[in-house]
Amino acid sequence: MPKTFHEIPRERPATPVLDRAETPEQLRRLGEAELEILANELRQELLYCVGRTGGHFGAGLGVIELTIALHYVFNTPEDRLVWDVGHQAYPHKILTGRRHRMETLRQQGGLTAFPRRSESPYDTFGVGHSSTSISAALGMAIASQLRGDRRKSVAIIGDGALTAGMAFEALNHAPDTRASMLVVLNDNDMAISNNVGGLSSYLAKILSSRTYSTMREGSRNILSRLPGAWEIARRTEEYAKGMLAPGVLFEELGWNYIGPVDGHNLPDLIATLRNMRDLPGLQFLHVITKKGKGFAPAEADPVRYHAITKLESGTPVADPKPAAPKYASIFGQWLCDTASADPKLVGITPAMCEGSDMVAFSQKFPNRYFDVAIAEQHAVTLAAGMACEGYKPVVAIYSTFLQRAYDQLIHDVALQNLDVLFAIDRAGLVGEDGPTHAGSFDISFLRCIPDMLIMTPSDENELRRMLTTGYRHPGPAAVRYPRGTGPNAALEPGMQPLEIGRGLIRRPGRRVALLVFGVLLQEALQVAEALDATLADMRFVKPLDEPLVRQLAEEHELLVTLEENSIMGGAGSAVGEYLSHLNLARPLLQLGLPDRYVEHAKPAVMLAECGLDARGIRQAIETRLQALAG
């Protein structure tokens, strides 16, 4: 197997067995002796494909054998496989008729980065956010039960995704439904993994066998006639299993726990899945895998190799360091600087330490750093509790993930006017990850909340100043900033806050006024120069700089608002509402994200598709001016 990026296949490897297993139906015709060869070929194929396109890497390498076993044992797509998040689903895509389209992965018009129902009948549930699989598979199992058919439902969830409350809500609810389903826990990092070994694998096969199940039910029938005897036997079985398997929690919730088993041992996996496939009720299989299996750098550093960019000949696997700092890096440095000056600062993230650039903060201030795992709702209410006690929480969270904690944002923070700063990363379009990860709606869903301070920086220096502004503001505040790098603006010394609710005219002009909310300022500047238009960096969505809006409306024929957010309910709507309040009739052109999901592509391509590049902005303005003149 490849040990370094230089050994990743540059051309599609020869795969005689994989050539005969391009659909699950073909896969199930193979003999079991051929499956180990298939696993090696599939791993090589995945290395080749992701090296060509970039994308999620380590998780897929870790579930090669599990993916083969699931499709080999279950009658997919009739039986439902529900993959959680989708990071682990690339081998599934290769085995379900999409192998020869994998080079289009994450490319415009190509395969999506995550499972999607419209892409394949084998993608039974669309995903992107974590921890939804058990709920969705349970819904499918209940539907099957109501119809009276024998279709199987299987949820495959990672140990990270299992940390979310939604997963436990589903685990807790399932026993009340009396449905039959299987949950496969793909565990590649949990402390309970130490139980892997020959004895636990042997135990798993015994406990999942039809013979054991029959004996267990027979014993129940006999012992249930004796007062207290069945309860004693059940407890004895539970304690015996608990000595060898970490499944007591799941057993107490009402699930039949089996495992842990070696997720890279195909014969054991297939035998155990076959045993469990036809067992009635709720079944839980704990599988231990190695993230990045078969690729030494990914095995050694699974965080760094969670995803990679497209490999070019002679280049390293990891992203090359950009000339300009990423917006997330600006936030990370600000966080450390502010924490050094204020012992009341605490940093909170829902499992996005690396993505939000909080690694340095977590190392310098470990007692004030809180990674709550994939639990966005808890992250926000935890911050609220800390704020109640006089601390100053900074919640670093992706825009798309903040959607999951909207009630907590309103009810637990804003309604109580608590002093929490939200550093909202990945605002706007995010490129190849597509609409599941785009921050398209945060301005819209934030600005309707009373007393929220909402800021949109146009460059790196503005981000730093706005973070300081929000931090010093005595109440809930949000700063939204995009993925990637900015224009490499010089950082002013110190961290001076902005005057709240005040925008800035960057360029005076005539006829047309461009009111820009955020990083589209660079595109707008080109248009303003070409049209001799006024350019205003609005900075604040809430409170809106109303005197500046009124001035621009009175001095120009056309107002144009620009934002990388949904037009509906966005910053442009705020400007329109204010003009309506003044009863000031002025033509208003609102430019932003359209009322549809913008499909994955390069960020620049997505902006152009939405008419938010310089060319599209200018064309929209000239079209509106012509209409006004006509």
XYZ file of C-alpha atoms in Angstrom:
630
model
C 0.000 0.000 0.000
C 1.174 3.611 -0.489
C 3.168 5.076 2.372
C 3.575 8.654 1.158
C 1.741 10.965 -1.220
C 4.345 10.195 -3.906
C 3.004 6.626 -3.976
C -0.646 7.543 -4.505
C -1.601 6.127 -7.919
C -1.288 8.724 -10.674
C -3.234 6.517 -13.060
C -6.227 4.329 -12.317
C -4.828 1.053 -10.959
C -5.583 -2.321 -12.542
C -8.542 -3.744 -10.623
C -9.736 -7.066 -12.044
C -11.995 -7.885 -9.092
C -13.358 -4.352 -8.734
C -14.145 -4.440 -12.456
C -16.599 -7.233 -11.588
C -18.083 -5.426 -8.587
C -19.188 -2.036 -9.831
C -22.667 -2.490 -8.373
C -23.769 -4.253 -5.175
C -25.609 -6.851 -7.265
C -22.311 -7.740 -8.962
C -20.500 -7.616 -5.623
C -22.804 -10.214 -4.126
C -21.876 -12.648 -6.912
C -18.244 -12.733 -5.768
C -16.933 -15.507 -3.597
C -15.908 -14.560 -0.079
C -12.323 -15.486 -0.896
C -12.223 -12.635 -3.443
C -13.349 -9.949 -1.026
C -9.925 -9.343 0.519
C -8.546 -8.694 -2.946
C -11.502 -6.405 -3.619
C -10.765 -4.446 -0.426
C -7.171 -3.820 -1.519
C -8.292 -2.751 -4.986
C -11.015 -0.495 -3.609
C -8.516 1.174 -1.284
C -6.196 1.836 -4.227
C -9.124 3.171 -6.251
C -10.101 5.566 -3.451
C -6.525 6.817 -3.134
C -6.451 7.475 -6.853
C -9.841 9.202 -7.019
C -9.404 11.518 -4.049
C -5.860 12.302 -5.155
C -7.360 13.513 -8.430
C -10.226 15.551 -7.003
C -9.493 16.272 -3.362
C -12.071 15.640 -0.686
C -12.674 13.617 2.449
C -9.957 11.049 2.778
C -9.211 9.299 6.067
C -12.741 8.217 6.964
C -13.292 6.490 3.616
C -10.031 4.554 3.862
C -11.149 3.311 7.272
C -14.468 1.821 6.137
C -13.417 -0.103 3.030
C -14.062 -3.522 4.575
C -17.213 -2.371 6.370
C -18.676 -0.964 3.140
C -17.990 -4.186 1.261
C -19.489 -6.294 4.057
C -22.656 -4.203 4.288
C -23.386 -4.348 0.563
C -22.425 -8.033 0.485
C -24.794 -9.042 3.295
C -27.709 -6.659 2.748
C -29.882 -6.496 -0.356
C -29.212 -2.879 -1.226
C -30.854 -0.662 -2.368
C -33.997 -2.525 -1.252
C -32.439 -2.673 2.196
C -31.629 0.846 3.353
C -28.105 1.927 4.278
C -28.066 5.380 5.882
C -24.579 6.893 6.121
C -24.005 9.551 8.743
C -22.374 12.834 7.628
C -21.042 11.312 4.411
C -17.293 11.621 5.039
C -17.162 7.820 5.038
C -19.329 7.296 1.946
C -16.815 7.541 -0.937
C -16.220 3.737 -1.085
C -20.010 3.363 -1.071
C -20.206 5.651 -4.109
C -17.560 3.610 -5.951
C -19.409 0.348 -5.307
C -22.823 1.691 -6.314
C -22.357 2.396 -10.000
C -20.476 5.677 -9.728
C -16.891 4.483 -9.975
C -16.245 6.027 -13.392
C -17.731 9.356 -12.315
C -15.556 9.677 -9.196
C -13.148 11.961 -11.036
C -16.005 14.482 -11.178
C -16.370 14.409 -7.384
C -16.891 17.908 -5.961
C -16.495 19.381 -9.465
C -19.139 21.552 -11.089
C -21.821 19.302 -12.519
C -20.182 16.211 -11.017
C -20.783 13.958 -8.045
C -21.560 15.608 -4.728
C -19.273 15.427 -1.708
C -21.997 13.722 0.322
C -24.785 11.177 -0.250
C -27.761 12.677 -2.062
C -31.067 11.000 -2.854
C -31.299 12.486 -6.345
C -27.850 11.160 -7.248
C -28.415 7.452 -6.672
C -31.094 5.064 -5.347
C -28.375 3.695 -3.069
C -28.165 7.104 -1.347
C -31.218 6.581 0.802
C -30.901 9.804 2.802
C -29.217 13.112 1.992
C -26.655 14.184 4.551
C -24.054 16.832 5.285
C -24.639 17.620 8.935
C -23.824 14.863 11.381
C -25.831 12.622 13.689
C -28.979 12.258 11.580
C -28.579 8.624 10.520
C -30.234 6.843 13.446
C -33.327 9.061 13.329
C -33.653 8.679 9.552
C -33.092 4.917 9.580
C -35.573 4.553 12.421
C -38.152 6.447 10.380
C -37.538 4.071 7.490
C -37.821 1.061 9.807
C -41.141 2.291 11.180
C -42.440 2.834 7.638
C -41.394 -0.709 6.749
C -43.164 -1.994 9.849
C -46.361 -0.129 8.951
C -46.287 -1.546 5.427
C -45.670 -5.039 6.745
C -42.616 -5.709 4.531
C -39.221 -7.183 5.446
C -36.977 -4.370 4.281
C -33.947 -3.796 6.549
C -32.738 -0.416 7.767
C -29.122 0.169 8.784
C -27.585 3.360 10.170
C -23.787 3.702 9.974
C -22.592 6.352 12.425
C -19.100 7.385 13.518
C -17.998 7.748 17.110
C -17.715 11.514 16.645
C -21.264 11.815 15.319
C -22.515 9.700 18.218
C -21.582 12.540 20.589
C -24.502 14.650 19.367
C -27.697 14.779 21.360
C -29.811 13.993 18.310
C -28.226 10.540 18.044
C -29.087 9.767 21.654
C -32.608 11.094 21.206
C -33.102 8.525 18.454
C -31.486 5.725 20.482
C -33.769 6.574 23.392
C -36.958 6.775 21.313
C -36.454 3.626 19.232
C -37.487 1.056 21.905
C -40.934 2.667 22.122
C -41.533 2.057 18.408
C -40.961 -1.731 18.468
C -39.296 -1.403 15.089
C -36.396 -3.571 13.925
C -33.194 -1.932 12.714
C -29.410 -2.097 12.966
C -27.034 0.644 14.068
C -23.371 0.157 13.140
C -21.024 2.284 15.237
C -17.867 2.943 13.229
C -15.484 3.641 16.088
C -12.030 4.878 15.171
C -11.079 6.937 18.197
C -13.061 6.041 21.323
C -11.389 5.007 24.567
C -13.590 1.917 24.698
C -11.737 0.616 21.667
C -9.227 -1.156 23.912
C -11.486 -4.201 24.083
C -10.690 -5.233 20.515
C -9.085 -8.654 20.377
C -9.695 -12.287 19.707
C -11.883 -12.873 22.753
C -14.196 -9.927 22.133
C -14.511 -10.798 18.423
C -15.348 -14.392 19.358
C -17.893 -13.149 21.894
C -19.490 -10.908 19.259
C -19.960 -13.814 16.865
C -21.456 -15.970 19.632
C -23.817 -13.262 20.911
C -25.037 -12.426 17.398
C -25.609 -16.042 16.382
C -29.044 -17.513 15.718
C -28.300 -20.344 18.188
C -27.609 -17.928 21.023
C -30.694 -15.862 20.163
C -32.899 -18.969 20.169
C -31.473 -20.170 23.477
C -31.966 -16.725 24.980
C -35.616 -16.537 23.981
C -36.220 -20.104 25.164
C -34.685 -19.308 28.506
C -36.861 -16.223 28.771
C -40.013 -18.317 28.277
C -38.992 -20.822 30.934
C -37.533 -18.454 33.513
C -40.319 -15.895 33.184
C -42.608 -18.393 34.940
C -40.409 -18.291 38.053
C -40.678 -15.132 40.170
C -37.569 -13.017 39.724
C -35.635 -15.725 37.876
C -35.618 -14.029 34.456
C -34.487 -10.712 35.921
C -31.588 -12.454 37.682
C -30.615 -14.241 34.465
C -30.854 -11.039 32.429
C -28.644 -9.175 34.889
C -26.140 -12.013 34.934
C -25.945 -11.917 31.133
C -25.580 -8.137 31.182
C -22.738 -8.192 33.692
C -20.971 -10.970 31.760
C -21.198 -8.963 28.548
C -20.137 -5.808 30.358
C -16.879 -7.435 31.452
C -15.885 -7.939 27.820
C -17.861 -5.313 25.910
C -18.562 -1.638 26.588
C -22.225 -1.909 25.667
C -24.020 -1.509 28.983
C -25.282 1.971 28.082
C -26.839 0.753 24.832
C -28.287 -2.310 26.540
C -29.914 -0.079 29.155
C -31.435 2.014 26.375
C -33.023 -1.128 24.958
C -30.583 -2.155 22.225
C -28.951 -5.556 21.805
C -25.284 -4.590 21.811
C -22.728 -6.715 19.940
C -19.015 -6.012 19.782
C -16.568 -4.586 19.512
C -15.406 -6.347 16.365
C -12.427 -5.671 14.117
C -13.720 -3.531 11.267
C -10.912 -4.653 8.965
C -11.549 -8.402 9.388
C -13.900 -9.161 6.514
C -14.781 -12.767 7.462
C -15.745 -11.741 11.007
C -17.675 -8.705 9.777
C -19.645 -10.726 7.244
C -20.394 -13.506 9.737
C -21.559 -11.059 12.390
C -23.677 -8.990 9.992
C -25.318 -12.131 8.618
C -26.159 -13.223 12.136
C -27.591 -9.826 13.022
C -29.424 -9.199 9.750
C -32.464 -11.277 10.631
C -32.551 -10.731 14.382
C -35.760 -8.964 15.411
C -35.758 -5.722 17.371
C -33.042 -3.134 17.866
C -29.494 -4.281 17.130
C -26.298 -2.313 17.787
C -22.969 -3.423 16.277
C -19.781 -1.793 17.524
C -17.028 -1.909 14.873
C -13.448 -0.740 15.446
C -11.693 0.783 12.430
C -8.489 2.674 11.737
C -9.030 6.067 10.154
C -6.780 6.383 7.111
C -6.254 2.605 6.981
C -3.691 1.614 4.339
C -2.111 5.069 3.915
C 0.636 5.636 6.479
C 0.510 9.463 6.703
C -3.277 9.404 7.230
C -2.987 6.681 9.871
C -0.356 8.721 11.727
C -2.216 12.054 11.474
C -5.960 11.397 10.933
C -6.897 15.019 11.725
C -4.659 16.519 9.063
C -5.694 13.919 6.503
C -9.413 14.043 7.261
C -9.620 15.752 3.877
C -7.046 16.698 1.267
C -6.855 19.006 -1.692
C -6.257 17.809 -5.222
C -2.762 16.350 -5.585
C -0.453 17.808 -8.179
C 2.742 16.043 -9.147
C 5.546 16.966 -6.776
C 3.296 18.697 -4.241
C 2.511 17.639 -0.666
C -0.875 16.246 0.347
C -1.766 19.009 2.781
C -2.885 22.439 1.636
C 0.036 24.707 0.727
C 0.244 27.694 3.019
C -1.429 30.644 1.289
C 0.308 33.956 0.819
C -2.484 35.709 2.692
C -3.757 34.480 6.067
C -7.107 32.789 6.158
C -9.950 34.588 7.905
C -10.016 31.708 10.413
C -6.343 32.380 11.179
C -7.100 36.035 11.858
C -9.784 34.906 14.305
C -7.436 32.414 15.970
C -4.756 35.030 16.545
C -7.310 37.552 17.824
C -8.633 34.952 20.242
C -5.186 34.322 21.707
C -4.392 38.029 21.919
C -7.665 38.855 23.640
C -7.422 35.911 26.036
C -3.962 37.080 27.076
C -5.433 40.438 28.075
C -8.703 39.199 29.599
C -8.834 36.166 31.952
C -12.624 36.112 31.605
C -12.528 35.011 27.959
C -13.533 31.399 27.320
C -13.546 29.729 23.897
C -16.173 27.178 22.872
C -16.399 25.069 19.725
C -18.606 22.157 18.613
C -15.805 19.881 17.341
C -14.298 22.451 14.977
C -11.004 23.196 16.729
C -8.801 22.865 13.654
C -11.321 24.287 11.183
C -11.911 27.368 13.314
C -8.173 27.726 14.033
C -8.440 27.316 17.796
C -5.476 24.959 18.162
C -3.100 27.625 19.482
C -5.746 28.901 21.913
C -6.441 25.364 23.168
C -2.724 24.890 23.856
C -2.084 28.259 25.493
C -5.306 28.368 27.515
C -6.384 24.745 28.057
C -8.488 25.609 31.107
C -10.495 28.113 29.103
C -10.954 26.004 25.979
C -14.073 23.849 25.606
C -14.642 21.472 22.699
C -18.129 20.126 23.360
C -18.020 17.601 20.455
C -20.772 17.621 17.825
C -23.308 19.311 20.070
C -24.154 22.749 18.723
C -27.197 23.241 20.940
C -25.184 22.440 24.040
C -22.364 24.748 22.900
C -24.670 27.758 22.772
C -26.446 27.099 26.062
C -23.112 26.299 27.752
C -21.981 29.749 26.660
C -25.160 31.245 28.081
C -24.510 29.618 31.446
C -20.945 30.914 31.528
C -22.141 34.398 30.627
C -24.554 34.289 33.565
C -21.548 33.883 35.856
C -19.605 36.832 34.491
C -17.396 35.095 31.934
C -17.134 36.201 28.320
C -17.776 33.256 25.995
C -16.669 33.282 22.372
C -18.476 30.590 20.382
C -16.576 29.669 17.211
C -19.054 27.952 14.916
C -19.654 27.464 11.209
C -22.658 29.299 9.826
C -24.277 26.100 8.574
C -23.892 24.463 12.006
C -25.305 27.449 13.902
C -28.605 26.633 12.179
C -28.806 23.590 14.450
C -28.783 25.746 17.588
C -31.249 28.420 16.544
C -33.648 27.931 19.455
C -30.785 28.137 21.948
C -29.502 31.275 20.253
C -32.882 32.969 20.662
C -34.180 31.524 23.911
C -31.048 30.978 25.967
C -28.820 33.850 24.805
C -30.670 36.685 23.085
C -33.875 36.663 25.134
C -31.786 37.008 28.272
C -29.470 39.572 26.619
C -26.414 37.570 27.621
C -22.914 38.639 26.750
C -21.901 36.033 24.129
C -19.865 36.606 20.974
C -20.512 34.336 17.995
C -17.588 34.036 15.571
C -19.449 32.680 12.547
C -17.040 31.015 10.137
C -17.799 29.748 6.606
C -20.378 32.470 5.980
C -21.528 32.572 2.375
C -20.658 30.057 -0.333
C -18.067 27.411 0.499
C -17.187 25.886 -2.856
C -16.927 22.157 -3.435
C -18.699 21.099 -0.213
C -21.901 22.474 -1.708
C -25.225 23.599 -0.253
C -25.127 21.398 2.868
C -22.186 23.434 4.147
C -22.913 26.861 2.663
C -23.561 29.713 5.080
C -26.428 31.107 3.028
C -28.936 32.134 5.676
C -27.254 33.505 8.793
C -27.902 37.193 8.124
C -31.550 36.386 7.488
C -32.086 34.297 10.606
C -29.989 36.528 12.868
C -31.285 39.955 12.015
C -34.861 39.173 13.068
C -33.650 38.518 16.646
C -34.045 41.573 18.908
C -30.866 43.112 20.346
C -28.489 41.107 18.133
C -25.402 42.974 16.959
C -24.478 41.680 13.481
C -21.276 42.641 11.647
C -19.896 41.778 8.200
C -16.167 42.480 7.706
C -14.870 43.326 4.254
C -11.243 42.321 4.919
C -8.915 40.858 7.543
C -8.343 44.094 9.441
C -12.070 44.763 9.590
C -12.597 41.243 10.977
C -10.154 41.854 13.787
C -11.755 45.165 14.704
C -15.260 43.728 14.560
C -14.330 40.818 16.809
C -13.100 43.366 19.342
C -16.276 45.408 18.881
C -18.471 42.379 19.468
C -16.400 41.227 22.422
C -16.710 44.573 24.192
C -20.409 44.896 23.384
C -22.482 44.034 26.490
C -24.894 41.643 24.826
C -25.195 39.055 22.069
C -23.036 39.828 19.035
C -22.154 38.029 15.817
C -19.364 38.482 13.292
C -19.757 36.494 10.054
C -16.739 35.847 7.873
C -16.034 33.566 4.916
C -13.922 30.519 4.301
C -10.475 31.035 2.844
C -8.365 34.125 2.442
C -9.091 37.808 1.976
C -7.370 40.632 0.119
C -4.406 40.517 2.537
C -5.234 43.856 4.133
C -2.667 45.259 6.527
C -3.544 44.757 10.199
C -3.605 47.919 12.261
C -1.661 47.828 15.526
C -3.813 47.182 18.580
C -7.427 46.161 18.445
C -9.529 49.272 18.203
C -13.300 48.701 18.192
C -15.606 50.279 15.647
C -18.365 52.738 16.398
C -21.424 50.522 16.483
C -23.876 51.058 13.642
C -21.623 53.213 11.493
C -20.640 52.402 7.919
C -17.968 53.993 5.789
C -17.952 55.504 2.285
C -14.967 53.945 0.541
C -15.437 55.793 -2.724
C -17.626 58.784 -3.613
C -19.443 58.691 -6.942
C -22.682 59.628 -8.643
C -26.020 58.191 -9.772
C -25.489 54.722 -8.255
C -24.637 53.845 -4.663
C -23.348 50.362 -3.825
C -24.089 49.343 -0.230
C -21.830 46.370 0.496
C -22.211 44.001 3.447
C -19.032 41.930 3.723
C -16.295 40.594 1.486
C -17.983 41.405 -1.836
C -16.430 44.834 -1.356
C -13.487 43.851 -3.577
C -15.784 42.917 -6.466
C -17.898 46.012 -5.881
C -14.850 48.275 -5.988
C -14.141 47.224 -9.579
C -17.729 48.023 -10.527
C -17.706 51.356 -8.706
C -14.563 52.409 -10.547
C -16.028 51.391 -13.914
C -19.377 53.161 -13.330
C -18.121 56.061 -11.225
C -20.456 54.879 -8.483
C -20.414 55.545 -4.770
C -19.173 52.592 -2.698
C -20.250 52.206 0.934
C -18.853 49.560 3.274
C -21.891 49.153 5.507
C -20.111 47.013 8.133
C -23.207 46.558 10.291
C -26.339 44.664 9.328
C -27.830 45.386 12.738
C -28.005 48.099 13.802
C -28.153 49.405 10.267
C -26.443 52.730 9.614
C -29.753 54.473 8.919
C -28.354 58.022 8.491
C -25.937 56.722 5.839
C -28.706 54.832 4.020
C -30.883 57.932 4.013
C -28.038 60.099 2.726
C -27.235 57.674 -0.085
C -30.908 57.374 -1.029
C -31.330 61.148 -1.241
C -28.177 61.654 -3.330
C -28.428 58.784 -5.846
C -30.821 57.500 -8.486
C -30.285 53.819 -7.646
C -29.288 51.962 -4.504
C -27.666 48.537 -4.896
C -27.178 46.205 -1.922
C -24.604 43.422 -2.079
C -24.309 40.438 0.268
C -23.220 36.802 0.163
C -26.420 35.692 1.874
C -29.922 34.837 0.783
C -31.632 37.858 -0.746
C -34.804 36.913 1.123
C -34.658 38.452 4.574
C -31.054 39.565 4.169
C -29.249 42.860 4.559
C -30.820 44.230 1.378
C -34.221 43.569 2.906
C -33.157 45.611 5.927
C -32.353 48.552 3.659
C -35.677 48.173 1.837
C -37.601 48.033 5.118
C -35.929 51.222 6.323
C -36.687 53.084 3.090
C -40.285 51.944 3.353
C -40.418 53.182 6.929
C -39.236 56.596 5.716
C -41.756 56.467 2.879
C -38.769 57.290 0.694
C -39.372 55.871 -2.769
C -36.027 55.018 -4.354
C -35.190 52.241 -6.810
C -33.460 49.452 -4.898
C -31.578 46.561 -6.520
C -30.864 43.722 -4.080
C -28.058 41.392 -5.122
C -27.260 38.248 -3.141
C -27.810 34.515 -3.186
C -30.863 33.410 -5.181
C -33.876 31.568 -3.786
C -32.418 28.119 -4.542
C -29.582 25.925 -3.363
C -26.361 26.801 -5.170
C -24.652 23.604 -6.316
C -21.007 22.807 -5.633
C -18.264 24.293 -7.800
C -15.188 26.448 -7.377
C -16.068 29.502 -5.227
C -15.386 31.935 -8.075
C -17.640 29.917 -10.388
C -20.420 29.900 -7.800
C -20.200 33.673 -7.353
C -20.359 34.187 -11.103
C -23.350 31.853 -11.348
C -25.134 33.988 -8.755
C -24.180 37.211 -10.544
C -21.984 38.303 -7.653
C -18.686 38.672 -9.487
C -17.709 42.088 -10.853
C -19.079 41.295 -14.305
C -22.437 40.074 -12.985
C -22.838 42.995 -10.607
C -22.102 45.528 -13.337
C -24.452 43.829 -15.783
C -27.295 43.816 -13.249
C -26.796 47.506 -12.502
C -26.646 48.531 -16.152
C -29.784 46.510 -16.906
C -31.638 48.246 -14.069
C -30.416 51.703 -15.167
C -31.651 51.016 -18.688
C -35.033 50.007 -17.321
C -35.226 53.187 -15.257
C -34.271 55.294 -18.268
C -36.841 53.582 -20.500
